[in-house]
PDB file of C-alpha atoms in Angstrom:
ATOM      1  CA  MET A 146      20.286 204.634  75.395  1.00  0.00           C
ATOM      2  CA  ASN A 147      21.264 201.194  76.733  1.00  0.00           C
ATOM      3  CA  THR A 148      19.050 199.250  79.117  1.00  0.00           C
ATOM      4  CA  LYS A 149      21.329 199.687  82.130  1.00  0.00           C
ATOM      5  CA  SER A 150      21.530 203.431  81.653  1.00  0.00           C
ATOM      6  CA  SER A 151      17.782 203.672  81.083  1.00  0.00           C
ATOM      7  CA  HIS A 152      17.025 201.780  84.319  1.00  0.00           C
ATOM      8  CA  SER A 153      19.429 204.020  86.230  1.00  0.00           C
ATOM      9  CA  ASN A 154      17.648 207.113  84.911  1.00  0.00           C
ATOM     10  CA  LEU A 155      14.264 205.744  85.893  1.00  0.00           C
ATOM     11  CA  MET A 156      15.507 204.915  89.379  1.00  0.00           C
ATOM     12  CA  ASN A 157      16.760 208.471  89.708  1.00  0.00           C
ATOM     13  CA  ILE A 158      13.317 209.836  88.766  1.00  0.00           C
ATOM     14  CA  SER A 159      11.617 207.449  91.224  1.00  0.00           C
ATOM     15  CA  GLU A 160      13.857 208.528  94.085  1.00  0.00           C
ATOM     16  CA  ASN A 161      13.036 212.178  93.448  1.00  0.00           C
ATOM     17  CA  ILE A 162       9.321 211.392  93.443  1.00  0.00           C
ATOM     18  CA  LEU A 163       9.584 209.530  96.765  1.00  0.00           C
ATOM     19  CA  ILE A 164      10.957 212.700  98.360  1.00  0.00           C
ATOM     20  CA  LEU A 165       7.435 214.148  97.992  1.00  0.00           C
ATOM     21  CA  LYS A 166       6.398 212.132 101.064  1.00  0.00           C
ATOM     22  CA  ASN A 167       8.429 214.489 103.223  1.00  0.00           C
ATOM     23  CA  LEU A 168       6.898 217.645 101.764  1.00  0.00           C
ATOM     24  CA  GLU A 169       3.730 219.480 102.808  1.00  0.00           C
ATOM     25  CA  PRO A 170       0.598 217.741 101.441  1.00  0.00           C
ATOM     26  CA  PRO A 171      -1.809 219.614  99.136  1.00  0.00           C
ATOM     27  CA  GLU A 172      -4.469 221.911 100.579  1.00  0.00           C
ATOM     28  CA  GLU A 173      -7.258 219.379  99.989  1.00  0.00           C
ATOM     29  CA  PHE A 174      -5.944 217.506 103.039  1.00  0.00           C
ATOM     30  CA  HIS A 175      -6.509 220.398 105.406  1.00  0.00           C
ATOM     31  CA  GLN A 176      -9.296 222.562 104.002  1.00  0.00           C
ATOM     32  CA  LEU A 177     -12.004 220.981 106.144  1.00  0.00           C
ATOM     33  CA  ASP A 178     -11.984 220.725 109.938  1.00  0.00           C
ATOM     34  CA  LYS A 179     -13.221 217.140 109.879  1.00  0.00           C
ATOM     35  CA  TYR A 180      -9.877 216.046 108.429  1.00  0.00           C
ATOM     36  CA  LYS A 181      -8.016 217.403 111.476  1.00  0.00           C
ATOM     37  CA  SER A 182      -8.530 214.347 113.670  1.00  0.00           C
ATOM     38  CA  GLN A 183      -5.633 211.971 114.236  1.00  0.00           C
ATOM     39  CA  GLN A 184      -7.468 209.124 112.540  1.00  0.00           C
ATOM     40  CA  SER A 185      -8.265 211.220 109.457  1.00  0.00           C
ATOM     41  CA  GLU A 186      -4.725 212.559 109.207  1.00  0.00           C
ATOM     42  CA  ARG A 187      -3.342 209.031 109.538  1.00  0.00           C
ATOM     43  CA  ILE A 188      -5.635 207.696 106.815  1.00  0.00           C
ATOM     44  CA  LEU A 189      -4.899 210.601 104.476  1.00  0.00           C
ATOM     45  CA  LYS A 190      -1.151 210.340 105.006  1.00  0.00           C
ATOM     46  CA  SER A 191      -1.214 206.606 104.353  1.00  0.00           C
ATOM     47  CA  TRP A 192      -3.241 207.117 101.183  1.00  0.00           C
ATOM     48  CA  ARG A 193      -0.957 209.928  99.977  1.00  0.00           C
ATOM     49  CA  ASP A 194       2.200 207.913 100.678  1.00  0.00           C
ATOM     50  CA  GLU A 195       0.845 204.902  98.805  1.00  0.00           C
ATOM     51  CA  LEU A 196      -0.183 207.149  95.924  1.00  0.00           C
ATOM     52  CA  ILE A 197       3.344 208.573  95.731  1.00  0.00           C
ATOM     53  CA  ASP A 198       4.775 205.028  95.882  1.00  0.00           C
ATOM     54  CA  LEU A 199       2.456 204.039  93.069  1.00  0.00           C
ATOM     55  CA  PHE A 200       3.690 206.894  90.892  1.00  0.00           C
ATOM     56  CA  ALA A 201       7.357 206.434  91.806  1.00  0.00           C
ATOM     57  CA  TYR A 202       7.527 202.707  91.168  1.00  0.00           C
ATOM     58  CA  SER A 203       5.413 202.820  88.019  1.00  0.00           C
ATOM     59  CA  PHE A 204       8.610 203.701  86.118  1.00  0.00           C
ATOM     60  CA  THR A 205      10.734 200.854  87.424  1.00  0.00           C
ATOM     61  CA  ASN A 206       8.176 198.110  87.991  1.00  0.00           C
ATOM     62  CA  THR A 207       8.635 195.382  85.399  1.00  0.00           C
ATOM     63  CA  GLU A 208       7.281 192.396  87.345  1.00  0.00           C
ATOM     64  CA  THR A 209       3.575 193.275  87.470  1.00  0.00           C
ATOM     65  CA  ASP A 210       1.078 195.277  85.451  1.00  0.00           C
ATOM     66  CA  ASN A 211       0.753 198.839  86.759  1.00  0.00           C
ATOM     67  CA  HIS A 212      -3.014 198.574  86.441  1.00  0.00           C
ATOM     68  CA  SER A 213      -2.950 195.671  88.899  1.00  0.00           C
ATOM     69  CA  ASP A 214      -0.988 197.841  91.313  1.00  0.00           C
ATOM     70  CA  VAL A 215      -3.552 200.627  90.932  1.00  0.00           C
ATOM     71  CA  LYS A 216      -6.409 198.220  91.707  1.00  0.00           C
ATOM     72  CA  THR A 217      -4.633 196.954  94.794  1.00  0.00           C
ATOM     73  CA  TRP A 218      -4.009 200.518  95.942  1.00  0.00           C
ATOM     74  CA  GLY A 219      -7.653 201.388  95.336  1.00  0.00           C
ATOM     75  CA  GLU A 220      -9.162 198.388  97.094  1.00  0.00           C
ATOM     76  CA  GLU A 221      -6.927 198.713 100.146  1.00  0.00           C
ATOM     77  CA  THR A 222      -7.077 202.461 100.738  1.00  0.00           C
ATOM     78  CA  ILE A 223     -10.035 204.125  99.044  1.00  0.00           C
ATOM     79  CA  ASN A 224     -12.551 202.552 101.421  1.00  0.00           C
ATOM     80  CA  ASN A 225     -10.737 204.324 104.251  1.00  0.00           C
ATOM     81  CA  LEU A 226     -11.181 207.663 102.457  1.00  0.00           C
ATOM     82  CA  ILE A 227     -14.884 206.992 102.156  1.00  0.00           C
ATOM     83  CA  LYS A 228     -15.116 206.188 105.871  1.00  0.00           C
ATOM     84  CA  ILE A 229     -13.864 209.679 106.744  1.00  0.00           C
ATOM     85  CA  ASP A 230     -16.088 211.260 104.051  1.00  0.00           C
ATOM     86  CA  PHE A 231     -13.158 212.409 101.937  1.00  0.00           C
ATOM     87  CA  SER A 232     -14.984 213.291  98.730  1.00  0.00           C
ATOM     88  CA  LEU A 233     -14.253 211.911  95.274  1.00  0.00           C
ATOM     89  CA  GLU A 234     -13.705 215.481  94.094  1.00  0.00           C
ATOM     90  CA  ASN A 235     -10.999 216.039  96.718  1.00  0.00           C
ATOM     91  CA  ALA A 236      -9.373 212.681  95.998  1.00  0.00           C
ATOM     92  CA  ILE A 237      -9.160 213.430  92.278  1.00  0.00           C
ATOM     93  CA  SER A 238      -7.812 216.902  93.065  1.00  0.00           C
ATOM     94  CA  VAL A 239      -4.997 215.311  95.072  1.00  0.00           C
ATOM     95  CA  ILE A 240      -4.112 213.013  92.175  1.00  0.00           C
ATOM     96  CA  LYS A 241      -4.117 215.959  89.779  1.00  0.00           C
ATOM     97  CA  HIS A 242      -1.889 217.891  92.176  1.00  0.00           C
ATOM     98  CA  TYR A 243       0.704 215.133  92.162  1.00  0.00           C
ATOM     99  CA  ARG A 244       0.374 214.690  88.414  1.00  0.00           C
ATOM    100  CA  THR A 245       1.573 218.281  88.036  1.00  0.00           C
ATOM    101  CA  VAL A 246       4.314 217.930  90.670  1.00  0.00           C
ATOM    102  CA  VAL A 247       5.587 214.615  89.308  1.00  0.00           C
ATOM    103  CA  GLY A 248       5.358 215.949  85.773  1.00  0.00           C
ATOM    104  CA  ASP A 249       7.681 218.799  86.765  1.00  0.00           C
ATOM    105  CA  ILE A 250      10.098 216.304  88.341  1.00  0.00           C
ATOM    106  CA  ILE A 251      10.161 214.214  85.170  1.00  0.00           C
ATOM    107  CA  LYS A 252      10.716 217.296  83.045  1.00  0.00           C
ATOM    108  CA  LYS A 253      13.562 218.511  85.271  1.00  0.00           C
ATOM    109  CA  GLU A 254      15.267 215.117  85.430  1.00  0.00           C
ATOM    110  CA  ALA A 255      14.881 214.565  81.708  1.00  0.00           C
ATOM    111  CA  LYS A 256      16.720 217.830  81.154  1.00  0.00           C
ATOM    112  CA  ASN A 257      19.436 217.002  83.701  1.00  0.00           C
ATOM    113  CA  LEU A 258      19.944 213.549  82.220  1.00  0.00           C
ATOM    114  CA  SER A 259      19.772 214.828  78.638  1.00  0.00           C
ATOM    115  CA  LEU A 260      17.121 212.259  77.753  1.00  0.00           C
ATOM    116  CA  SER A 261      16.126 211.961  74.145  1.00  0.00           C
ATOM    117  CA  LEU A 262      12.663 213.054  73.060  1.00  0.00           C
ATOM    118  CA  CYS A 263      11.766 209.397  72.513  1.00  0.00           C
ATOM    119  CA  ASP A 264      12.840 208.368  76.046  1.00  0.00           C
ATOM    120  CA  TYR A 265      11.054 211.354  77.572  1.00  0.00           C
ATOM    121  CA  HIS A 266       7.883 210.487  75.660  1.00  0.00           C
ATOM    122  CA  ASP A 267       7.992 206.862  76.859  1.00  0.00           C
ATOM    123  CA  ILE A 268       8.321 207.948  80.505  1.00  0.00           C
ATOM    124  CA  ILE A 269       5.518 210.506  80.266  1.00  0.00           C
ATOM    125  CA  PHE A 270       3.271 208.009  78.469  1.00  0.00           C
ATOM    126  CA  LYS A 271       3.829 205.390  81.177  1.00  0.00           C
ATOM    127  CA  PHE A 272       3.149 207.915  83.929  1.00  0.00           C
ATOM    128  CA  THR A 273      -0.018 209.386  82.384  1.00  0.00           C
ATOM    129  CA  SER A 274      -1.322 205.874  81.795  1.00  0.00           C
ATOM    130  CA  VAL A 275      -1.082 205.214  85.542  1.00  0.00           C
ATOM    131  CA  ILE A 276      -2.699 208.575  86.306  1.00  0.00           C
ATOM    132  CA  ASP A 277      -5.638 207.942  83.971  1.00  0.00           C
ATOM    133  CA  PHE A 278      -6.259 204.486  85.361  1.00  0.00           C
ATOM    134  CA  ALA A 279      -5.896 205.713  88.964  1.00  0.00           C
ATOM    135  CA  ILE A 280      -8.620 208.328  88.422  1.00  0.00           C
ATOM    136  CA  HIS A 281     -10.777 205.755  86.624  1.00  0.00           C
ATOM    137  CA  TRP A 282     -10.398 203.190  89.422  1.00  0.00           C
ATOM    138  CA  LEU A 283     -10.979 205.842  92.046  1.00  0.00           C
ATOM    139  CA  SER A 284     -14.279 206.780  90.378  1.00  0.00           C
ATOM    140  CA  VAL A 285     -15.299 203.128  89.985  1.00  0.00           C
ATOM    141  CA  THR A 286     -14.594 202.354  93.651  1.00  0.00           C
ATOM    142  CA  TYR A 287     -16.477 205.397  94.932  1.00  0.00           C
ATOM    143  CA  THR A 288     -19.423 204.735  92.610  1.00  0.00           C
ATOM    144  CA  ARG A 289     -19.597 201.073  93.615  1.00  0.00           C
ATOM    145  CA  PHE A 290     -19.549 201.964  97.323  1.00  0.00           C
ATOM    146  CA  TYR A 291     -22.289 204.578  97.118  1.00  0.00           C
ATOM    147  CA  THR A 292     -24.397 202.447  94.771  1.00  0.00           C
ATOM    148  CA  ASN A 293     -24.262 199.601  97.293  1.00  0.00           C
ATOM    149  CA  ARG A 294     -25.119 202.040 100.082  1.00  0.00           C
ATOM    150  CA  ILE A 295     -28.106 203.410  98.141  1.00  0.00           C
ATOM    151  CA  ASN A 296     -29.341 199.911  97.294  1.00  0.00           C
ATOM    152  CA  ALA A 297     -29.053 198.871 100.944  1.00  0.00           C
ATOM    153  CA  ALA A 298     -30.935 201.981 102.037  1.00  0.00           C
ATOM    154  CA  GLU A 299     -33.664 201.370  99.467  1.00  0.00           C
ATOM    155  CA  THR A 300     -34.010 197.785 100.657  1.00  0.00           C
ATOM    156  CA  SER A 301     -34.284 198.920 104.282  1.00  0.00           C
ATOM    157  CA  VAL A 302     -36.859 201.574 103.411  1.00  0.00           C
ATOM    158  CA  LEU A 303     -38.800 199.043 101.371  1.00  0.00           C
ATOM    159  CA  GLU A 304     -38.888 196.598 104.261  1.00  0.00           C
ATOM    160  CA  LEU A 305     -39.945 199.293 106.710  1.00  0.00           C
ATOM    161  CA  SER A 306     -42.661 200.491 104.339  1.00  0.00           C
ATOM    162  CA  ILE A 307     -44.416 197.114 104.549  1.00  0.00           C
ATOM    163  CA  PRO A 308     -44.715 196.410 108.283  1.00  0.00           C
ATOM    164  CA  VAL A 309     -46.791 193.475 109.471  1.00  0.00           C
ATOM    165  CA  ILE A 310     -47.810 194.461 113.009  1.00  0.00           C
ATOM    166  CA  LYS A 311     -49.114 191.920 115.491  1.00  0.00           C
ATOM    167  CA  ILE A 312     -51.669 193.627 117.724  1.00  0.00           C
ATOM    168  CA  ARG A 313     -52.738 190.540 119.638  1.00  0.00           C
ATOM    169  CA  ASP A 314     -52.494 186.776 119.385  1.00  0.00           C
ATOM    170  CA  GLY A 315     -53.641 185.656 115.964  1.00  0.00           C
ATOM    171  CA  LEU A 316     -54.308 189.162 114.628  1.00  0.00           C
ATOM    172  CA  GLY A 317     -52.004 191.343 112.549  1.00  0.00           C
ATOM    173  CA  ILE A 318     -52.307 194.528 110.529  1.00  0.00           C
ATOM    174  CA  LEU A 319     -50.455 195.495 107.365  1.00  0.00           C
ATOM    175  CA  PRO A 320     -50.897 199.258 106.834  1.00  0.00           C
ATOM    176  CA  LEU A 321     -49.793 200.390 103.376  1.00  0.00           C
ATOM    177  CA  ILE A 322     -48.887 204.028 102.784  1.00  0.00           C
ATOM    178  CA  GLY A 323     -47.840 205.721  99.558  1.00  0.00           C
ATOM    179  CA  ASP A 324     -47.580 204.542  95.981  1.00  0.00           C
ATOM    180  CA  ILE A 325     -47.101 200.844  95.292  1.00  0.00           C
ATOM    181  CA  ASP A 326     -44.884 200.085  92.325  1.00  0.00           C
ATOM    182  CA  THR A 327     -43.918 196.698  90.873  1.00  0.00           C
ATOM    183  CA  ARG A 328     -41.006 196.188  93.258  1.00  0.00           C
ATOM    184  CA  ARG A 329     -42.976 197.146  96.339  1.00  0.00           C
ATOM    185  CA  ALA A 330     -45.848 194.938  95.216  1.00  0.00           C
ATOM    186  CA  GLN A 331     -43.505 191.936  95.099  1.00  0.00           C
ATOM    187  CA  GLU A 332     -42.133 192.848  98.525  1.00  0.00           C
ATOM    188  CA  LEU A 333     -45.721 193.087  99.743  1.00  0.00           C
ATOM    189  CA  MET A 334     -46.396 189.494  98.793  1.00  0.00           C
ATOM    190  CA  ASP A 335     -43.153 188.170 100.230  1.00  0.00           C
ATOM    191  CA  LYS A 336     -43.413 190.094 103.486  1.00  0.00           C
ATOM    192  CA  ALA A 337     -47.127 189.456 104.052  1.00  0.00           C
ATOM    193  CA  LEU A 338     -46.776 185.708 103.636  1.00  0.00           C
ATOM    194  CA  SER A 339     -43.519 185.179 105.527  1.00  0.00           C
ATOM    195  CA  LYS A 340     -44.311 187.503 108.428  1.00  0.00           C
ATOM    196  CA  SER A 341     -47.887 186.289 108.868  1.00  0.00           C
ATOM    197  CA  SER A 342     -46.682 182.708 109.014  1.00  0.00           C
ATOM    198  CA  GLN A 343     -43.873 183.644 111.401  1.00  0.00           C
ATOM    199  CA  LEU A 344     -46.302 185.427 113.755  1.00  0.00           C
ATOM    200  CA  SER A 345     -48.821 182.547 113.578  1.00  0.00           C
ATOM    201  CA  LEU A 346     -51.601 184.910 112.521  1.00  0.00           C
ATOM    202  CA  GLU A 347     -55.183 183.836 112.049  1.00  0.00           C
ATOM    203  CA  TYR A 348     -56.280 187.199 110.620  1.00  0.00           C
ATOM    204  CA  LEU A 349     -54.341 189.774 108.610  1.00  0.00           C
ATOM    205  CA  ILE A 350     -55.944 193.142 107.947  1.00  0.00           C
ATOM    206  CA  ILE A 351     -54.458 194.866 104.883  1.00  0.00           C
ATOM    207  CA  ASP A 352     -55.261 198.559 105.180  1.00  0.00           C
ATOM    208  CA  LEU A 353     -55.203 200.503 101.881  1.00  0.00           C
ATOM    209  CA  SER A 354     -56.439 203.849 103.221  1.00  0.00           C
ATOM    210  CA  GLY A 355     -52.971 205.393 102.752  1.00  0.00           C
ATOM    211  CA  VAL A 356     -52.597 204.255  99.147  1.00  0.00           C
ATOM    212  CA  PRO A 357     -53.616 207.007  96.684  1.00  0.00           C
ATOM    213  CA  ILE A 358     -53.843 204.867  93.555  1.00  0.00           C
ATOM    214  CA  VAL A 359     -53.266 201.290  92.436  1.00  0.00           C
ATOM    215  CA  ASP A 360     -52.825 200.183  88.829  1.00  0.00           C
ATOM    216  CA  THR A 361     -54.155 196.916  87.468  1.00  0.00           C
ATOM    217  CA  MET A 362     -50.867 195.066  87.978  1.00  0.00           C
ATOM    218  CA  VAL A 363     -50.624 196.030  91.651  1.00  0.00           C
ATOM    219  CA  ALA A 364     -54.304 195.296  92.269  1.00  0.00           C
ATOM    220  CA  ASP A 365     -53.806 191.867  90.770  1.00  0.00           C
ATOM    221  CA  ARG A 366     -50.786 191.308  93.027  1.00  0.00           C
ATOM    222  CA  ILE A 367     -52.742 192.337  96.128  1.00  0.00           C
ATOM    223  CA  PHE A 368     -55.382 189.755  95.430  1.00  0.00           C
ATOM    224  CA  LYS A 369     -52.773 187.123  94.779  1.00  0.00           C
ATOM    225  CA  VAL A 370     -51.534 187.927  98.278  1.00  0.00           C
ATOM    226  CA  VAL A 371     -55.098 187.461  99.530  1.00  0.00           C
ATOM    227  CA  ASP A 372     -55.388 184.076  97.825  1.00  0.00           C
ATOM    228  CA  SER A 373     -51.964 182.982  99.084  1.00  0.00           C
ATOM    229  CA  LEU A 374     -52.848 183.938 102.658  1.00  0.00           C
ATOM    230  CA  ARG A 375     -55.959 181.777 102.423  1.00  0.00           C
ATOM    231  CA  LEU A 376     -53.811 178.825 101.359  1.00  0.00           C
ATOM    232  CA  LEU A 377     -51.785 179.320 104.553  1.00  0.00           C
ATOM    233  CA  GLY A 378     -54.975 179.194 106.618  1.00  0.00           C
ATOM    234  CA  ILE A 379     -54.911 182.934 107.302  1.00  0.00           C
ATOM    235  CA  LYS A 380     -58.088 184.998 106.866  1.00  0.00           C
ATOM    236  CA  PRO A 381     -57.240 188.190 104.929  1.00  0.00           C
ATOM    237  CA  MET A 382     -59.317 191.367 105.265  1.00  0.00           C
ATOM    238  CA  LEU A 383     -59.117 194.576 103.214  1.00  0.00           C
ATOM    239  CA  THR A 384     -59.905 197.987 104.648  1.00  0.00           C
ATOM    240  CA  GLY A 385     -59.838 201.586 103.463  1.00  0.00           C
ATOM    241  CA  ILE A 386     -60.349 200.878  99.758  1.00  0.00           C
ATOM    242  CA  ARG A 387     -60.636 204.191  97.876  1.00  0.00           C
ATOM    243  CA  PRO A 388     -63.239 204.558  95.094  1.00  0.00           C
ATOM    244  CA  GLU A 389     -60.522 204.716  92.417  1.00  0.00           C
ATOM    245  CA  ILE A 390     -58.932 201.520  93.699  1.00  0.00           C
ATOM    246  CA  ALA A 391     -62.301 199.809  93.882  1.00  0.00           C
ATOM    247  CA  GLN A 392     -62.930 200.762  90.253  1.00  0.00           C
ATOM    248  CA  THR A 393     -59.616 199.262  89.198  1.00  0.00           C
ATOM    249  CA  MET A 394     -60.386 196.059  91.039  1.00  0.00           C
ATOM    250  CA  VAL A 395     -63.810 195.810  89.406  1.00  0.00           C
ATOM    251  CA  GLN A 396     -62.183 196.235  85.997  1.00  0.00           C
ATOM    252  CA  LEU A 397     -60.004 193.241  86.795  1.00  0.00           C
ATOM    253  CA  GLY A 398     -63.136 191.191  87.308  1.00  0.00           C
ATOM    254  CA  ILE A 399     -62.325 190.428  90.938  1.00  0.00           C
ATOM    255  CA  ASN A 400     -65.173 188.795  92.829  1.00  0.00           C
ATOM    256  CA  PHE A 401     -65.580 190.748  96.082  1.00  0.00           C
ATOM    257  CA  ASN A 402     -68.032 188.148  97.393  1.00  0.00           C
ATOM    258  CA  THR A 403     -65.078 185.994  98.414  1.00  0.00           C
ATOM    259  CA  ILE A 404     -63.139 188.835 100.079  1.00  0.00           C
ATOM    260  CA  SER A 405     -63.814 190.428 103.443  1.00  0.00           C
ATOM    261  CA  THR A 406     -63.740 194.191 102.920  1.00  0.00           C
ATOM    262  CA  PHE A 407     -64.487 196.976 105.396  1.00  0.00           C
ATOM    263  CA  ALA A 408     -64.703 200.739 105.188  1.00  0.00           C
ATOM    264  CA  ASN A 409     -62.054 201.260 107.846  1.00  0.00           C
ATOM    265  CA  LEU A 410     -59.803 199.525 110.326  1.00  0.00           C
ATOM    266  CA  GLN A 411     -62.131 200.053 113.263  1.00  0.00           C
ATOM    267  CA  THR A 412     -64.998 198.263 111.515  1.00  0.00           C
ATOM    268  CA  ALA A 413     -62.766 195.322 110.637  1.00  0.00           C
ATOM    269  CA  LEU A 414     -61.590 194.983 114.236  1.00  0.00           C
ATOM    270  CA  SER A 415     -65.156 195.138 115.500  1.00  0.00           C
ATOM    271  CA  ASN A 416     -66.123 192.377 113.081  1.00  0.00           C
ATOM    272  CA  ILE A 417     -63.344 190.110 114.351  1.00  0.00           C
ATOM    273  CA  THR A 418     -64.298 190.804 117.971  1.00  0.00           C
ATOM    274  CA  GLU A 419     -67.884 189.912 117.304  1.00  0.00           C
TER     275      GLU A 419
END
């Protein structure tokens, strides 16, 4: 088949695919009530139309790499799907739906045009390549978005879990609750030093009554925080040390004679008042 004839055949297939824009969309677009809003319907229609364009022009596009077109489609439209909570499962189902529909169009046109087996194979191969990469890029984009969202949430939770509270001029409290791992221990040091300096604290009470257990690494980090606070001219105080934590600290060889420790927060506050 000559090049001119081949291009004409591909254009014919593309035109038949573009007609899909005028047909009823797949059920995934309407199976949930939350997709009934005008904004959701507009976003879904735009995404579907661009998907159909992507499939239709993948046969005739010779100027750019189809994979580049898929990436552009993904970056520009998939974020909108995520905003309306259109799931990855539904999005992939839509692509699979059009893979079947477009596949039938190609099969029908190949028969009408009496394409050779070789020409038919080349068209199908080009189309399935776009499909595979579209699903891959869809998954990558969704995964990247939700990974970033999870990381941001973890960072926010981490910051909130280490609150330096100013209760009066010069006095702050850092209540710690829950397990302290390596990451939280580093955040503890950063937050305690920066926030105490920002609040112009003279005393910082670090309350450990809500911490069930501390390993040697975390205990060492806590006392590095204590030493660093001293260098800033802030007087650190520890309260609520459990017996298990005290044992760990003793094993580290920490000299408690240089550290102000109290059984509870009330005792520490009374000591400062006095």
